[in-house]
Amino acid sequence: QEQLVESGGGSVQSGGSLRLSCVVSGYTYSRYRMAWFRQAPGKEREGVAHIDNDGFRNYADSVKDRFTISQDKGKNTLYLHMASLKPEDTAMYYCAASRTWCSLMVPDCFTNWGQGTQVSVSS
């Protein structure tokens, strides 16, 4: 059974950086689309970025030019490098996988999810 395990969250000050990792295990890292989502308390889950098997990337406007999604297929690992962090980036961050053209606007389309890693940014 496929498992997604996130790590790398933590507490940082505004303007700081973090790198999140998501290790995929269970079978070959060959998802069509991998993504990062986040959810802050009292808010809906929000798509942050996705990357396709061919390397195509897409970002939410709120993180564009600050966050970078990448993947290491040899290590079955997805990354999210976050720079210039703001207090409004505080949330639980989840990685997710889909075999189809799922939109960041439709979290339910992604079929596999990790348990999340907490990111807290203080001002």
XYZ file of C-alpha atoms in Angstrom:
123
model
C 0.000 0.000 0.000
C 1.320 3.403 -0.925
C 2.268 5.693 1.916
C 3.198 9.352 1.886
C 5.177 10.657 4.868
C 5.920 14.347 5.256
C 8.694 15.893 7.321
C 10.584 19.154 7.658
C 7.991 21.372 9.276
C 8.810 23.624 12.192
C 8.670 27.097 13.645
C 10.449 29.991 11.946
C 10.361 33.742 11.999
C 8.915 35.825 9.206
C 11.312 35.933 6.270
C 12.804 32.546 7.102
C 12.965 29.367 5.042
C 12.020 25.717 5.397
C 12.206 22.662 3.175
C 9.470 20.078 3.414
C 9.961 16.506 2.239
C 7.458 13.813 1.340
C 8.714 10.263 0.966
C 6.533 7.912 -1.058
C 6.768 4.218 -0.238
C 4.841 1.117 -1.157
C 5.492 1.122 -4.867
C 7.272 2.993 -7.575
C 7.135 6.761 -7.477
C 5.281 7.153 -10.761
C 2.325 9.317 -9.923
C 1.192 11.580 -12.672
C 0.806 14.590 -10.416
C 2.228 15.255 -6.961
C 1.115 18.233 -4.945
C 1.408 20.156 -1.724
C -1.641 21.452 0.091
C -2.020 23.361 3.323
C -4.763 23.917 5.832
C -4.850 26.572 8.513
C -7.184 26.277 11.516
C -10.727 27.189 10.565
C -9.910 27.382 6.866
C -10.398 25.076 3.902
C -7.571 23.025 2.475
C -5.675 25.098 -0.078
C -3.597 23.910 -3.003
C -0.045 25.258 -2.879
C 1.814 23.704 -5.797
C 1.916 20.663 -8.014
C 4.490 18.945 -10.197
C 3.827 16.425 -12.944
C 5.804 13.392 -13.985
C 7.267 15.383 -16.866
C 8.399 18.156 -14.531
C 5.672 20.681 -15.296
C 4.974 22.837 -12.230
C 2.161 25.096 -11.129
C 1.817 27.330 -8.071
C -0.893 29.142 -6.197
C -0.606 32.908 -6.631
C -0.079 33.332 -2.882
C 3.216 31.402 -2.973
C 4.492 32.104 -6.467
C 8.112 33.342 -6.496
C 8.554 32.240 -2.858
C 7.977 28.473 -2.910
C 9.582 25.872 -5.172
C 8.276 22.343 -5.685
C 10.675 19.656 -6.850
C 11.059 15.896 -6.871
C 13.784 13.269 -6.757
C 12.371 10.214 -8.488
C 15.380 8.115 -7.508
C 14.596 8.764 -3.858
C 10.804 8.648 -4.312
C 10.702 12.035 -2.630
C 8.779 15.247 -3.191
C 10.058 18.555 -1.831
C 8.709 22.002 -1.125
C 11.281 24.696 -0.533
C 9.663 27.678 1.143
C 11.415 31.037 1.325
C 10.402 34.510 2.511
C 7.865 32.888 4.816
C 5.012 34.989 6.158
C 2.759 34.490 9.186
C -0.096 33.718 6.793
C 1.855 30.668 5.587
C 1.229 29.067 8.979
C -0.671 25.822 8.392
C -0.490 22.056 8.318
C 1.142 21.072 5.038
C 0.182 17.869 3.237
C 1.559 16.102 0.219
C -0.843 14.356 -2.110
C -0.726 12.157 -5.188
C -2.967 11.665 -8.194
C -2.847 9.527 -11.334
C -5.000 12.017 -13.189
C -5.054 15.709 -14.090
C -6.261 16.874 -10.706
C -6.513 20.604 -10.143
C -5.123 22.301 -7.042
C -8.610 23.757 -6.728
C -10.110 20.302 -6.132
C -8.311 18.583 -3.238
C -10.771 15.674 -3.236
C -9.499 14.671 -6.664
C -6.176 13.602 -5.136
C -6.446 10.031 -3.921
C -3.448 9.599 -1.648
C -2.471 11.850 1.225
C 0.141 12.077 3.914
C -0.542 12.896 7.553
C 0.865 16.403 7.341
C 3.672 18.447 8.860
C 3.106 21.678 10.780
C 4.633 24.967 9.681
C 4.408 27.954 12.012
C 5.689 31.399 11.050
C 5.924 34.126 13.672
C 6.080 37.843 12.969
